[in-house]
CSV table of C-alpha atoms in Angstrom, one decimal:
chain,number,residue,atom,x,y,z
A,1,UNK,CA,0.0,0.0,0.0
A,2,UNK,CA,1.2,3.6,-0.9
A,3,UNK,CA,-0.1,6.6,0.3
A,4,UNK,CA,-1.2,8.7,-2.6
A,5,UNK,CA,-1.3,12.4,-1.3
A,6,UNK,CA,-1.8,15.1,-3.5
A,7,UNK,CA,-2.8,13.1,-6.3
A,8,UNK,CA,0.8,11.2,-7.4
A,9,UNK,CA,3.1,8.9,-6.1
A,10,UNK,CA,6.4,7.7,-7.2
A,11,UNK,CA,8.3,4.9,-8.4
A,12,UNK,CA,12.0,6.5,-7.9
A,13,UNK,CA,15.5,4.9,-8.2
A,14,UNK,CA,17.3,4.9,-4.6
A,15,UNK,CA,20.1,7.4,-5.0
A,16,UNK,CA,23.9,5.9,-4.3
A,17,UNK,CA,26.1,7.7,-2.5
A,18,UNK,CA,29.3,6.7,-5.2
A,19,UNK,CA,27.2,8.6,-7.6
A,20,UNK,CA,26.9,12.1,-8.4
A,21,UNK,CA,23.2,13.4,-7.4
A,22,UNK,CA,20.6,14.5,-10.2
A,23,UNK,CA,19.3,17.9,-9.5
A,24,UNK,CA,15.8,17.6,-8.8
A,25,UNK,CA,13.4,18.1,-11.7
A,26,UNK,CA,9.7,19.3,-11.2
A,27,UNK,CA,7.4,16.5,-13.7
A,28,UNK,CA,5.3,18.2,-16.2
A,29,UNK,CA,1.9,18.4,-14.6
A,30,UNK,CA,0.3,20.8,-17.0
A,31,UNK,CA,0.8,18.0,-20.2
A,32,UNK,CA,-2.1,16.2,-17.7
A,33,UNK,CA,-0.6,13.2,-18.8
A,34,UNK,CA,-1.1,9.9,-15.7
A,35,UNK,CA,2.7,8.7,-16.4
A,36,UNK,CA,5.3,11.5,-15.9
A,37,UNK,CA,9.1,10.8,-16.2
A,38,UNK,CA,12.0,13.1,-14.8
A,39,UNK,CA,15.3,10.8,-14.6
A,40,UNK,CA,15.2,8.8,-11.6
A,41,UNK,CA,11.4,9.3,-10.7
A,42,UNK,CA,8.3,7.8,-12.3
A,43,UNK,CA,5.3,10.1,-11.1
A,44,UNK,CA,1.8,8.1,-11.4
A,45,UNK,CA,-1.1,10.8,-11.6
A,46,UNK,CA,-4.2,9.8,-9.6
A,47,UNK,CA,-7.9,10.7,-9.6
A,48,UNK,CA,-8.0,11.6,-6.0
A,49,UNK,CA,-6.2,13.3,-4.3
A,50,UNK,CA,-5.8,11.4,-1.0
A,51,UNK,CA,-6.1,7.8,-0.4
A,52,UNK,CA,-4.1,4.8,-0.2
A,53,UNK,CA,-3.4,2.2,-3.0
A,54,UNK,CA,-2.4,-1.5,-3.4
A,55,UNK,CA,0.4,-1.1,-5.7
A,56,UNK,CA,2.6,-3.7,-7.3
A,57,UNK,CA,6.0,-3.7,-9.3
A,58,UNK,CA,6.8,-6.5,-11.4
A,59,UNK,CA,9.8,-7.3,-13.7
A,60,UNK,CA,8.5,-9.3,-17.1
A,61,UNK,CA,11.2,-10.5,-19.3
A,62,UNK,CA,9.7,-9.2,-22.5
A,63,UNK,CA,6.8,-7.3,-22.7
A,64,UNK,CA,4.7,-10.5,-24.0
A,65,UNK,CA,5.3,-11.9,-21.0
A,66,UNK,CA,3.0,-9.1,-19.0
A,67,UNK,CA,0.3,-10.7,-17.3
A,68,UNK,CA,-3.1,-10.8,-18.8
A,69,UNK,CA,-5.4,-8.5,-17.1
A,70,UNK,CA,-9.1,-8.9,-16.9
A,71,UNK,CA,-12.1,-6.5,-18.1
A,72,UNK,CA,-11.5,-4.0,-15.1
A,73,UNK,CA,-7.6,-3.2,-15.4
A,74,UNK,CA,-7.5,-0.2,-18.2
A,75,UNK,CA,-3.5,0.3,-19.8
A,76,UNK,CA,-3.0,4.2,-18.4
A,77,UNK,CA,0.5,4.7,-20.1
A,78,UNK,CA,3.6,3.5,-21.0
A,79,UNK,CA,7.2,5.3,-20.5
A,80,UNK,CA,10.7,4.7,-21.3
A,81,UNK,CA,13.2,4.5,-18.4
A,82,UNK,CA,16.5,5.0,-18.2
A,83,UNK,CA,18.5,3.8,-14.8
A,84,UNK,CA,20.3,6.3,-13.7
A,85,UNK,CA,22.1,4.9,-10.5
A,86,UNK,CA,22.4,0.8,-9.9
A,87,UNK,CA,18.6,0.1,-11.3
A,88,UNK,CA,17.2,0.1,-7.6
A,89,UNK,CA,13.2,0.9,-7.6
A,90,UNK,CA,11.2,1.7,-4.9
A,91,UNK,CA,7.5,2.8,-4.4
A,92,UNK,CA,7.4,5.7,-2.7
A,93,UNK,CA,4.7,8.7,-1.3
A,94,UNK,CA,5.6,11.9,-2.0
A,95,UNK,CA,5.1,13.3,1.4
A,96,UNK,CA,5.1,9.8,3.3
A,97,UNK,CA,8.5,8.1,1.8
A,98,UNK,CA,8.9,4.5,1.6
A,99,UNK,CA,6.1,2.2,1.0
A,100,UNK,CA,5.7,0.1,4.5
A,101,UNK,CA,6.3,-2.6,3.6
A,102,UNK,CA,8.9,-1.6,1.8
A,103,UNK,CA,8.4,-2.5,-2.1
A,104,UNK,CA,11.9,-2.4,-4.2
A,105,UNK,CA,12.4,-3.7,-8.1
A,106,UNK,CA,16.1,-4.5,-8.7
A,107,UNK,CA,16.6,-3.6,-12.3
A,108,UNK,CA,19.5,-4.2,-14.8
A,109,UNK,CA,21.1,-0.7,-15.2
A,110,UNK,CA,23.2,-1.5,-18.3
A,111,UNK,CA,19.2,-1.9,-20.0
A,112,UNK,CA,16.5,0.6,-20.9
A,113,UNK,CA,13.2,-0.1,-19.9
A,114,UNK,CA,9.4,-0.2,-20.9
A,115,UNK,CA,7.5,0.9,-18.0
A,116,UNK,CA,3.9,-0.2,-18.1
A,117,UNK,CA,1.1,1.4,-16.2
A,118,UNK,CA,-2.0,-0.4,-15.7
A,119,UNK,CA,-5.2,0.7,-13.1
A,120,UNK,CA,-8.0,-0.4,-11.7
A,121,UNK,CA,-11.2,1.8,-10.7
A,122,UNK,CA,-9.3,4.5,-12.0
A,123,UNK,CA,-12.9,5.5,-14.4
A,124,UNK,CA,-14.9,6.4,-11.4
A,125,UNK,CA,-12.3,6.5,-8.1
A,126,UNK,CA,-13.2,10.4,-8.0
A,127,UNK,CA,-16.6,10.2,-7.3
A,128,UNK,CA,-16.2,6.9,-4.6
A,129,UNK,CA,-13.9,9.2,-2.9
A,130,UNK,CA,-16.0,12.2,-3.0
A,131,UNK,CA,-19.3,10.2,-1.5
A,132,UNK,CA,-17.1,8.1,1.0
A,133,UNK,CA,-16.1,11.7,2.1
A,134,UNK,CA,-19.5,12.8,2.1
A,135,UNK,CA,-20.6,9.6,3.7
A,136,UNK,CA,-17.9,9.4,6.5
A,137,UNK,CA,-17.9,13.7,7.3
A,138,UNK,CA,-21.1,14.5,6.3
A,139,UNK,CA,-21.0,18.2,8.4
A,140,UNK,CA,-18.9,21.0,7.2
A,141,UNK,CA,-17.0,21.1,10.1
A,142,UNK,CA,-16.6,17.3,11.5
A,143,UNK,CA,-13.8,17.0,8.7
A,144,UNK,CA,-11.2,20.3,8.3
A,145,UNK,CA,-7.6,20.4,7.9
A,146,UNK,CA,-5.8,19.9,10.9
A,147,UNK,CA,-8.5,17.7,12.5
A,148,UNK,CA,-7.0,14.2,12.3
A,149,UNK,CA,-9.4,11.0,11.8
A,150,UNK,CA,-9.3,8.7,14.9
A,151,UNK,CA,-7.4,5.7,14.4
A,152,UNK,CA,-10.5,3.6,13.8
A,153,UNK,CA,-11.6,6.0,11.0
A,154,UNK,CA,-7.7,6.1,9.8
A,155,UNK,CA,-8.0,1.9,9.8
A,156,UNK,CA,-11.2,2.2,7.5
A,157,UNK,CA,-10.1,4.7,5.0
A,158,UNK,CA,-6.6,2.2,4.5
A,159,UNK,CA,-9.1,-0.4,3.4
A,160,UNK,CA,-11.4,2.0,0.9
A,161,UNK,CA,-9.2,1.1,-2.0
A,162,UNK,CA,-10.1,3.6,-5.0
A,163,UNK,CA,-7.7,2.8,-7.5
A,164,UNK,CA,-4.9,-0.1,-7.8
A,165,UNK,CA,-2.1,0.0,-10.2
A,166,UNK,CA,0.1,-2.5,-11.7
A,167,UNK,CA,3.9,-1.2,-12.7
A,168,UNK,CA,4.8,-3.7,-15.2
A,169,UNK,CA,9.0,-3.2,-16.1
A,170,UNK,CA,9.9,-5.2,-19.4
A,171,UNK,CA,13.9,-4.5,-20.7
A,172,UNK,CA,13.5,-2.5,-24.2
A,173,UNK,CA,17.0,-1.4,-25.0
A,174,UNK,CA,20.8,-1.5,-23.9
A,175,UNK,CA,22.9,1.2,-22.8
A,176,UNK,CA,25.9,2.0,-21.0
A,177,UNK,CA,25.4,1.3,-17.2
A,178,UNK,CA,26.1,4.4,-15.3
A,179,UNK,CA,29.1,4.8,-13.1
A,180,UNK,CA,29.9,6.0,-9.9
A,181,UNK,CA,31.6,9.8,-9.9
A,182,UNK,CA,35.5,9.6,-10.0
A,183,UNK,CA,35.8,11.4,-6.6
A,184,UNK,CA,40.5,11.3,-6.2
A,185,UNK,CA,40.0,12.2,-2.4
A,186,UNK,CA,37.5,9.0,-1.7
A,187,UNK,CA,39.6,6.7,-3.5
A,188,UNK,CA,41.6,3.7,-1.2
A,189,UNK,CA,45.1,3.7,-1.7
């Protein structure tokens, strides 16, 4: 499960201290498009804009080896990836961190990837979410910033699932696996 807050959550390559850091790069929220990519971070855009999700990564050999998904599971994009440390993946909240339990994808950094994004209840998780809000803090006032949900109500809303995703990662090209910084002063002698 993954906290989605503010609508996105990531699927972000764990930085390695041997490597030079990427400057951060905002996505590009205004193309409205669910699968943005900045190197290092895969953004998935949600529906709502607070909730938890079962999400799952999985590693397919070739892409005809993704699963077969029934009726409710829509494709929402696909996205090229390139590693840009030692391939490690993790699911992560953008203002919660980790996933707990702690979900990781080792990939093969020498390879470009397809990432695949599929969802389910994505074609009406907006309007579950607005009438389980209506439902559960029906007054103006019983639900405002800054007034917490009791842990029972906090229990309840982690089993509302409005969406679920599948991240499906099938190798699509080679390149050259990226190296740690040549840092003199670190160096053993």
């Amino acid at each position: 499960m993954i906290s989605v807050d503010y609508s996105q959550f990531y699927v972000m390559e764990m930085y390695e201290s041997e490597f030079d850091e990427l400057p951060h790069m905002s996505p590009d929220f205004a193309s409205h498009k669910p699968v943005l990519l900045t190197p290092g971070t895969i953004t998935i855009c949600s529906e709502v804009h607070w909730h938890y999700a079962p999400v799952t990564l999985l590693q397919v050999p070739t892409v005809d080896d993704i699963p077969t998904l029934g009726e409710e599971w829509a494709h929402l994009d696909s996205v090229e990836y390139r590693p840009v440390y030692r391939g490690t993946m993790q699911l992560y909240g953008c203002t919660t961190g980790p996933a707990e339990p702690d979900v990781r994808l080792q990939l093969d950094p020498g390879r470009t990837h397809a990432v695949h994004v599929y969802v389910k209840g994505r074609q009406d998780a907006r309007v579950r979410w607005e009438e389980y809000l209506d439902n559960e803090f029906p007054g103006e006032d019983a639900y405002t910033e800054g007034n917490d949900p009791s842990e029972d109500e906090e229990d309840e809303f982690r089993k509302t699932v409005f969406e679920e995703y599948l991240i499906v990662f099938s190798p699509l090209g080679s390149q050259a696996a990226p190296q740690p910084a040549d840092r003199p002063w670190r160096r053993r002698f």
